[in-house]
Short mmCIF file of C-alpha atoms in Angstrom, two decimals:
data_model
loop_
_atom_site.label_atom_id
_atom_site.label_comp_id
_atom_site.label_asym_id
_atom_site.label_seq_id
_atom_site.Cartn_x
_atom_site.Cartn_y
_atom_site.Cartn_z
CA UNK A 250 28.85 18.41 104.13
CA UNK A 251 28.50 17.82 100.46
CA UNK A 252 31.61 17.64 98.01
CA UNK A 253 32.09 16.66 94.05
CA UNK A 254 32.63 13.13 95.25
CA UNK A 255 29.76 12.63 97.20
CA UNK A 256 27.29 14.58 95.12
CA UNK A 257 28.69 12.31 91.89
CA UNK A 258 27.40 9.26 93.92
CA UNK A 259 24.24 11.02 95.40
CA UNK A 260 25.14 11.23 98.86
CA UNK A 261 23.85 14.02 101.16
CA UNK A 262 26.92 13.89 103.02
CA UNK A 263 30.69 13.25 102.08
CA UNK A 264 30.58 11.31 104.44
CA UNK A 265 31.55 7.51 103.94
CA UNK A 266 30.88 4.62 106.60
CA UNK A 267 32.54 1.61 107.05
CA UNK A 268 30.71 -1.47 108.94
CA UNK A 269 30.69 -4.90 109.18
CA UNK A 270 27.07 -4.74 110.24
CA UNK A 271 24.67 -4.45 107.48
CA UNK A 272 22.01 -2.35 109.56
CA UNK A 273 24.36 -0.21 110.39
CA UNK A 274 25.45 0.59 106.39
CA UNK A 275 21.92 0.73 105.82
CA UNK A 276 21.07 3.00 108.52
CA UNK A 277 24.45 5.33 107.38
CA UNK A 278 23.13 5.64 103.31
CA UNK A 279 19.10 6.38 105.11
CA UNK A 280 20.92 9.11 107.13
CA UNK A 281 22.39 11.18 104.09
CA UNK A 282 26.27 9.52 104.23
CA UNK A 283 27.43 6.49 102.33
CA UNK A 284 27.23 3.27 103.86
CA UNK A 285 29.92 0.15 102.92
CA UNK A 286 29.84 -3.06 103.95
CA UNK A 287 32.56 -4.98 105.40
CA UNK A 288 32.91 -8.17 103.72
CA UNK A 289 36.01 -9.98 104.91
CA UNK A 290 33.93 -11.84 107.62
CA UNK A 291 32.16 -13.57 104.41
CA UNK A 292 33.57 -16.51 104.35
CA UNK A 293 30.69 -18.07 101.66
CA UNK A 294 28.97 -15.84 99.06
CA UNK A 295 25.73 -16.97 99.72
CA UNK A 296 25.91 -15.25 103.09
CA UNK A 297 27.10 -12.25 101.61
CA UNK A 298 24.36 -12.16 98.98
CA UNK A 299 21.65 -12.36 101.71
CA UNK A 300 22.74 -9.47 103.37
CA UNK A 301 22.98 -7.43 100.15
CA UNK A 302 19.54 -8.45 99.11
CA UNK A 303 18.84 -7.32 103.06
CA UNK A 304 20.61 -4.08 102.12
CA UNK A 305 18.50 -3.64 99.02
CA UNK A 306 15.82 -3.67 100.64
CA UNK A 307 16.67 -0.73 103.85
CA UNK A 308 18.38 1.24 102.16
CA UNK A 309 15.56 3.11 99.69
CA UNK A 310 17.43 2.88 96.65
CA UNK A 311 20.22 5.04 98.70
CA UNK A 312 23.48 4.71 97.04
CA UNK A 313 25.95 1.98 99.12
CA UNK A 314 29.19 0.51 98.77
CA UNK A 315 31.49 -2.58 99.22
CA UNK A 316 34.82 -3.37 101.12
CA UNK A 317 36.63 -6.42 100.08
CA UNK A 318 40.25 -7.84 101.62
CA UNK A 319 42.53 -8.74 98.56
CA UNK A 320 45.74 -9.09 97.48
CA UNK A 321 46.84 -6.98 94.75
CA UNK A 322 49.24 -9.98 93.54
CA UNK A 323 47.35 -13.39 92.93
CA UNK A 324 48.91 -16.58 94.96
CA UNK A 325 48.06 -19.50 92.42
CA UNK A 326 47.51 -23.08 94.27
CA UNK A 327 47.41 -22.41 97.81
CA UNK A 328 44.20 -23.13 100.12
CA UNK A 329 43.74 -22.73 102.93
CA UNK A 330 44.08 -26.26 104.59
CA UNK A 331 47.97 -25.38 102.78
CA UNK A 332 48.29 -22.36 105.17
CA UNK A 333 46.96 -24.28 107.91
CA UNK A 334 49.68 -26.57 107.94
CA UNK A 335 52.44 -23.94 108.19
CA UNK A 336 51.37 -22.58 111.46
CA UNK A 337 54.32 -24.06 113.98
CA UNK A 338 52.86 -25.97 116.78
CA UNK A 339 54.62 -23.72 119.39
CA UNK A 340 51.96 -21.12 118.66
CA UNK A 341 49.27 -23.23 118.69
CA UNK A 342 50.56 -24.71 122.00
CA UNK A 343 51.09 -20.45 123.48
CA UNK A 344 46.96 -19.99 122.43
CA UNK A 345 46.07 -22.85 124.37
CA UNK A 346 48.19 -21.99 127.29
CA UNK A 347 46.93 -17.89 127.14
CA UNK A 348 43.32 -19.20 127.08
CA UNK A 349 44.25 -21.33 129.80
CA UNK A 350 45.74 -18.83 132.18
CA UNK A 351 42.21 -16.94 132.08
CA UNK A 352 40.12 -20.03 132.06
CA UNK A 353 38.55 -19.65 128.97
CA UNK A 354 36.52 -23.10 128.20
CA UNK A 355 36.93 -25.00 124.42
CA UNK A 356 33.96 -24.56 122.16
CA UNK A 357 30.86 -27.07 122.37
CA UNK A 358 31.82 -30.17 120.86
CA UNK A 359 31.07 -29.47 116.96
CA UNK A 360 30.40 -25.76 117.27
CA UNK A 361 32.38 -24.32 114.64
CA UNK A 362 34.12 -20.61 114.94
CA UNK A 363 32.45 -17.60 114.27
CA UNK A 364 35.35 -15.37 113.46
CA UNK A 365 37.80 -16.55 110.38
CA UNK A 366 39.80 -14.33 108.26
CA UNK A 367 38.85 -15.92 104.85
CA UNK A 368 38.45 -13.20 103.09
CA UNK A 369 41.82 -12.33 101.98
CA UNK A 370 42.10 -15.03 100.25
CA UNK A 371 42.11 -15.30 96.49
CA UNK A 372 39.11 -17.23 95.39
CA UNK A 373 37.09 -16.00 98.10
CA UNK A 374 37.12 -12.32 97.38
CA UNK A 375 36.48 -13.36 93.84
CA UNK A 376 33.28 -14.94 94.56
CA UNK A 377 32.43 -12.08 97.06
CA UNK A 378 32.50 -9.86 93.68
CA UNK A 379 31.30 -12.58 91.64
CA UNK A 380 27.81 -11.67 93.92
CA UNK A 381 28.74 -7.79 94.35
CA UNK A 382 28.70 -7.38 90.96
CA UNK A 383 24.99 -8.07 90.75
CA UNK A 384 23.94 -5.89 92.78
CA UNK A 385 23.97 -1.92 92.40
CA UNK A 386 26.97 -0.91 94.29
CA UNK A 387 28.34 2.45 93.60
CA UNK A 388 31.90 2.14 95.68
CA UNK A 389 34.26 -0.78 95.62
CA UNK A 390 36.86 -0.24 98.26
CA UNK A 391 39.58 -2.80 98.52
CA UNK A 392 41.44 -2.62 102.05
CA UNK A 393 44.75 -4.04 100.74
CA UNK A 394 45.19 -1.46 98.53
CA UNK A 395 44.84 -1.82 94.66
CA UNK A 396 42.96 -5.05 93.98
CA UNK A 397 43.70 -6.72 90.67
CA UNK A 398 43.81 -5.23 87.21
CA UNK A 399 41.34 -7.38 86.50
CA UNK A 400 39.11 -6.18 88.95
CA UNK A 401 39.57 -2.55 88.57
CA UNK A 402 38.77 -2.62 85.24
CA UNK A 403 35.83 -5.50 85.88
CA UNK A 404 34.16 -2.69 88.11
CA UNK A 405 34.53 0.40 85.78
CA UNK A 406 32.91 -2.09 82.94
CA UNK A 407 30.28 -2.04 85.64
CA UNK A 408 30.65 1.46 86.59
CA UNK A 409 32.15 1.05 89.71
CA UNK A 410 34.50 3.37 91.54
CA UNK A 411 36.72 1.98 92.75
CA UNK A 412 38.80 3.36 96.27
CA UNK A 413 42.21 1.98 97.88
CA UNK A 414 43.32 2.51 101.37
CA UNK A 415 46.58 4.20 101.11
CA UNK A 416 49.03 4.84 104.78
CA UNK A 417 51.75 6.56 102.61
CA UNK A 418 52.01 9.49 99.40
CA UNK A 419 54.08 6.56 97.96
CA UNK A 420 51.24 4.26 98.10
CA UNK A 421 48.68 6.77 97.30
CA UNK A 422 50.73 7.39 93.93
CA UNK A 423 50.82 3.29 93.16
CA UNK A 424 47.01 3.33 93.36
CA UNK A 425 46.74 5.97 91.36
CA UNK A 426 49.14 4.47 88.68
CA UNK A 427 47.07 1.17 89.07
CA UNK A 428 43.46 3.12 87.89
CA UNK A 429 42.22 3.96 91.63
CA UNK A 430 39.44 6.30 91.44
CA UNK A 431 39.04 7.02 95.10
CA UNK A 432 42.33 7.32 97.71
CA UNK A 433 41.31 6.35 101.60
CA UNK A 434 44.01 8.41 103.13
CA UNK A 435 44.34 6.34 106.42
CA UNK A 436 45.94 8.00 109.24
CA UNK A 437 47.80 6.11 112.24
CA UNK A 438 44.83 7.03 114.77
CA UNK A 439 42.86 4.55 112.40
CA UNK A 440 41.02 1.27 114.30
CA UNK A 441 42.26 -2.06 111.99
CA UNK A 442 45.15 -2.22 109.86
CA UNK A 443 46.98 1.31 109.35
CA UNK A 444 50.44 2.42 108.82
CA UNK A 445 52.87 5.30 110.79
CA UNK A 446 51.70 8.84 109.68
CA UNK A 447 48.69 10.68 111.35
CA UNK A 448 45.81 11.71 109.46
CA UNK A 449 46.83 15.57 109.81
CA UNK A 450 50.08 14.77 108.12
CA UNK A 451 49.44 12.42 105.52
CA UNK A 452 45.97 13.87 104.51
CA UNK A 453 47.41 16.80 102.49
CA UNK A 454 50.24 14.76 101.69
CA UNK A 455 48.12 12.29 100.11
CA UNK A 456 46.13 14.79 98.46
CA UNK A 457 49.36 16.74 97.03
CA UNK A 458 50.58 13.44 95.78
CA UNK A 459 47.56 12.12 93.62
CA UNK A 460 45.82 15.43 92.57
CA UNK A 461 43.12 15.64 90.80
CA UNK A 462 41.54 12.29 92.17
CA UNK A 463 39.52 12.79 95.14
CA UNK A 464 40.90 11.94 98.92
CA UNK A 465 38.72 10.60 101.87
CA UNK A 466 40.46 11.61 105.00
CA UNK A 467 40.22 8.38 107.89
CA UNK A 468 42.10 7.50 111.39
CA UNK A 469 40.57 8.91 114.23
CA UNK A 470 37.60 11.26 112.62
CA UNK A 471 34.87 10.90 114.54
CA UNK A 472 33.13 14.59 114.92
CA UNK A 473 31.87 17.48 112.76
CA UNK A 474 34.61 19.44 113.51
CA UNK A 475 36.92 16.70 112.57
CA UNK A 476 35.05 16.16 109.04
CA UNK A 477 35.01 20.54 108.91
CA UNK A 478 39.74 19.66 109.42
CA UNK A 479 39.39 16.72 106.74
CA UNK A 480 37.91 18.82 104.09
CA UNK A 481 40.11 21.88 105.00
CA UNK A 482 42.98 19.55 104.58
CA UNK A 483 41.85 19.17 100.60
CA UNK A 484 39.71 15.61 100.93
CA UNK A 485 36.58 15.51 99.20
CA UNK A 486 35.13 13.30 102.33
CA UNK A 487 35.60 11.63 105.45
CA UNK A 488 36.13 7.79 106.14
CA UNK A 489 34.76 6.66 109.38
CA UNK A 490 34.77 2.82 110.93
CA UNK A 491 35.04 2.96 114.62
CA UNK A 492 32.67 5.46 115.88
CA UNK A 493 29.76 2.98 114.28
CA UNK A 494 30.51 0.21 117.07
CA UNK A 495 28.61 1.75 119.61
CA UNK A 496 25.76 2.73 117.84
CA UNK A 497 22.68 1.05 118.89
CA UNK A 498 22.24 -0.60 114.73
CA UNK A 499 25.29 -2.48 115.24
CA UNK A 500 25.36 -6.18 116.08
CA UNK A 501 28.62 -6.44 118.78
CA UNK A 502 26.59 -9.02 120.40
CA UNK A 503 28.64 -8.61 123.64
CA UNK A 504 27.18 -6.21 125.93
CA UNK A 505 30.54 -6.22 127.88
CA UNK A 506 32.29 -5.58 124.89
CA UNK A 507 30.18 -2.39 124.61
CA UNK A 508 31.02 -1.72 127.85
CA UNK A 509 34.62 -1.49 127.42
CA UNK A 510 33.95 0.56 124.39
CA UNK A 511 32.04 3.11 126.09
CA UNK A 512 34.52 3.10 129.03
CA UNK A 513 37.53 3.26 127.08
CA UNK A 514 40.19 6.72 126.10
CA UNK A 515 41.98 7.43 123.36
CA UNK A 516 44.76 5.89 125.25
CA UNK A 517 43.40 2.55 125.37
CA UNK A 518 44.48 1.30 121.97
CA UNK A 519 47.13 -0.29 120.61
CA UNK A 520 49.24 -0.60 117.24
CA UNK A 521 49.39 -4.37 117.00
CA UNK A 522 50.01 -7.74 115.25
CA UNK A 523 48.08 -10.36 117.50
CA UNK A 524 45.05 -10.20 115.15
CA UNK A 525 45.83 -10.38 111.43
CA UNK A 526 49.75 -10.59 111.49
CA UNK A 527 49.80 -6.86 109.84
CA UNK A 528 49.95 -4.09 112.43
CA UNK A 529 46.07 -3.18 113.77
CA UNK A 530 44.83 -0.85 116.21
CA UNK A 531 42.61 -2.21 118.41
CA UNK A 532 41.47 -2.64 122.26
CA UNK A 533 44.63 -2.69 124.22
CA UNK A 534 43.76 -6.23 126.27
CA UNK A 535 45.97 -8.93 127.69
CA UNK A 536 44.90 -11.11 124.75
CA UNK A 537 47.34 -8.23 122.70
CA UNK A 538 49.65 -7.99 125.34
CA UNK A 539 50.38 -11.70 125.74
CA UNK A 540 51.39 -11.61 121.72
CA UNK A 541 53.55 -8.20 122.15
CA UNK A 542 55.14 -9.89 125.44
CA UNK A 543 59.29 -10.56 123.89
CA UNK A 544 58.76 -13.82 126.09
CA UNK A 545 56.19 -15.65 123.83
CA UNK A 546 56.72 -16.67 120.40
CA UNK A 547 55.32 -13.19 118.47
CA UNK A 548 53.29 -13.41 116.22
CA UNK A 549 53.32 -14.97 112.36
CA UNK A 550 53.04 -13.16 108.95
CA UNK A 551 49.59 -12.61 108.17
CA UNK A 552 47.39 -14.48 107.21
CA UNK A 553 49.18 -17.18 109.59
CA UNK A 554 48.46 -15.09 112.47
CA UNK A 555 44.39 -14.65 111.49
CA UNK A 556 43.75 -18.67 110.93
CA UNK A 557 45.85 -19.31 114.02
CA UNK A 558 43.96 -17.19 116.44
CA UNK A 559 40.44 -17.49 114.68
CA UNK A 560 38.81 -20.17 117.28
CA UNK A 561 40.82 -18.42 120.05
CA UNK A 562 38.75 -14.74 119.48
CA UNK A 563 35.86 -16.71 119.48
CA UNK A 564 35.79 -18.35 122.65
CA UNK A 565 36.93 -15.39 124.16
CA UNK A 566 33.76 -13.61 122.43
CA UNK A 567 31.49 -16.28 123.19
CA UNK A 568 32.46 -16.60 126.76
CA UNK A 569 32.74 -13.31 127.48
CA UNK A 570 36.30 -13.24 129.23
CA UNK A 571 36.86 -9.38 130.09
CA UNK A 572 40.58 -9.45 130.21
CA UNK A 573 41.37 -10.77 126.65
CA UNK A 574 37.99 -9.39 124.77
CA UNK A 575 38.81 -6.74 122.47
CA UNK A 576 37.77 -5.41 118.88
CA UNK A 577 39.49 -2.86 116.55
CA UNK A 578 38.80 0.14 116.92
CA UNK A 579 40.59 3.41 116.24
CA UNK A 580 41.60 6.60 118.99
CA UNK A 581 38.41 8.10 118.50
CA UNK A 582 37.03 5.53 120.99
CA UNK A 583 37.69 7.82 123.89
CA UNK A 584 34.72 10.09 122.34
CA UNK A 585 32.26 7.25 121.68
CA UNK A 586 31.00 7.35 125.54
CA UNK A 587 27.62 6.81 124.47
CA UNK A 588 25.33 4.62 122.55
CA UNK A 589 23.58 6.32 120.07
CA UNK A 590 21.72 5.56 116.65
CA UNK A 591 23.43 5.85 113.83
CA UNK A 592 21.02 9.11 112.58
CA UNK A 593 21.88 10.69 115.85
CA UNK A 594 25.85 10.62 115.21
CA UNK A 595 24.48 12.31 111.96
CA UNK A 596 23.27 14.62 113.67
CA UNK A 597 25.98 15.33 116.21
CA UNK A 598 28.00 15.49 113.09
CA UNK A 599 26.40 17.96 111.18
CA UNK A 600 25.89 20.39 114.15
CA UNK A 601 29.62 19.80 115.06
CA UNK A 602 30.08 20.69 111.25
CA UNK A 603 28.40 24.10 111.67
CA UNK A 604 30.03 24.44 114.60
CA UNK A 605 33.13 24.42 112.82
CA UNK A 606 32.23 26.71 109.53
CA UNK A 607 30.98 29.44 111.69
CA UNK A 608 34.26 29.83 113.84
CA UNK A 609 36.22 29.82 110.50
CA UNK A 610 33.93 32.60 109.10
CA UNK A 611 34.33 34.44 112.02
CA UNK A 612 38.32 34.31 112.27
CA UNK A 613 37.87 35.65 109.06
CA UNK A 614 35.39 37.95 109.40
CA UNK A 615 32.80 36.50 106.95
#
């Protein structure tokens, strides 16, 4: 499962995993892919720096990358206390009464919350890659779409690649213009923020659209034989995020969320805005229901929606409440029914890979 792209940034595999869990990158560069770290739950860079020196260390000087959250245009003057104060106390007042209905209890007095959306601000992805930057990350990946001009060129002076998540051939084309190296072609089936077109469709599109620079293909890949379609479809790799949430590396921390994982078919999900404010696939719950019910107040315009909800997701984490607990997560969940190591899915992958190869070869009588 090697291609150009992946044997330029010595990977075994083209095959490139997202995480928020640093064992789990680890464990996906050890295994022969390309592991990148999440970093929009980073709210201070010294957190983030501990778990790249953590990475540093697991990985065996395996090559790894990093996924920021910013904004290709800069907002100048605006904190976050600013935001803060736009949310309208209606919403505030419909959290309170949705965690009420399912008697989920406040926080200990002074516990703070877990789970804030910082990262897509400004100044913090800037020190995130103020600490990236000294470390030797081969992939920046920017899940917004074309970070900066600054930054582009700030990681090619490093000799960074750089990759953009891209839901459209229009937007694919406006990385490219912008100095993209690498195009995430992210397909509707995707877990977290995606677009309208399916990875079948928009994969070749994409590919079409910003030839010669390589294409991963992403939203709902999760198999060999899916990586076996990617690549036949013209990318030079596979993205995968979901199917790592069940392995046994990750850090859920919520056995009943694992549960419901497990449990769960490709059915399950839902396209919505009750997390972020941007349209997510995730866990269909009655957390996501309750914001996509035409009776309550919807939902705000990210990042309103992120800082509103943020101590809401995590008392419902902390306490466990099974209706409302949910996670992104893409279609593929209906095939993660098992937990497994993170080497294993390598090895389910490359076998389904195989798998695939030799029924082409025989269709065509190779």
């Amino acid at each position: 499962m090697q291609t150009e792209l992946s044997s330029t940034l010595g990977a075994e595999h083209a095959v490139f995993g997202f995480t928020p869990f640093p064992a789990v990158a680890a464990a996906i560069s050890r295994a022969g892919g390309f592991g990148v770290l999440g970093a929009v739950r980073y709210g201070a860079a010294d957190d983030l720096a501990r778990d790249l020196d953590w990475m540093q260390e697991h990985t065996d000087g395996l090559p790894y990358g990093l996924d920021v959250v910013m904004p290709a245009k800069k907002v100048e003057g605006v904190t976050e206390a600013d935001i803060e104060a736009m949310i309208p106390e209606a919403h505030r007042t419909y959290v309170e009464e949705t965690l009420a209905k399912h008697g989920v209890p406040p926080l200990p007095e002074g516990a703070a919350s877990g789970w804030r959306i910082t990262g897509w601000m400004e100044q913090v992805a800037r020190s995130q890659l103020d600490v990236a930057f000294d470390y030797p990350i081969k992939l920046l990946a920017n899940a917004l779409g074309s970070p900066p001009p600054d930054v582009v060129q700030r990681a090619h002076d490093h000799g960074i690649l750089v990759a953009a998540l891209a839901g459209s051939p229009r937007h694919a084309r406006h990385h490219q213009e912008a100095g993209i190296d690498v195009i995430v072609a992210q397909g509707y089936e995707a877990g977290g923020h995606t677009g309208e077109i399916a990875t079948m469709v928009l994969t070749p599109e994409v590919v079409r659209a910003v030839d010669p620079l390589p294409v991963l293909a992403a939203g709902g890949i999760g198999t060999g034989e899916q990586v076996a379609a990617g690549l036949a479809l013209g990318a030079q790799g596979v993205w995968l995020g979901s199917v790592w949430l069940t392995t046994e590396e990750a850090e859920l921390h919520s056995p009943l969320l694992t549960r419901k994982l497990l449990a769960a078919g490709p059915g399950d999900t839902v396209r919505s805005r009750a997390l972020t404010g941007k349209p997510a696939r995730q866990l269909r719950t009655e957390w996501t229901d309750a914001w996509d019910d035409p009776a309550g107040p919807g939902t705000l315009p990210m990042p309103l929606q992120g800082l509103l909800v943020a101590d809401a997701l995590t008392r419902i984490q902390k306490y466990e409440a099974e209706p409302l607990l949910g996670t992104p997560v893409g279609q593929i969940v209906g095939q993660m029914n098992s937990t497994r190591s993170v080497q294993a899915v390598f090895d389910d992958l490359t076998r389904g890979f195989e798998r695939a190869i030799d029924r082409i070869n025989r269709i065509a009588g190779r």
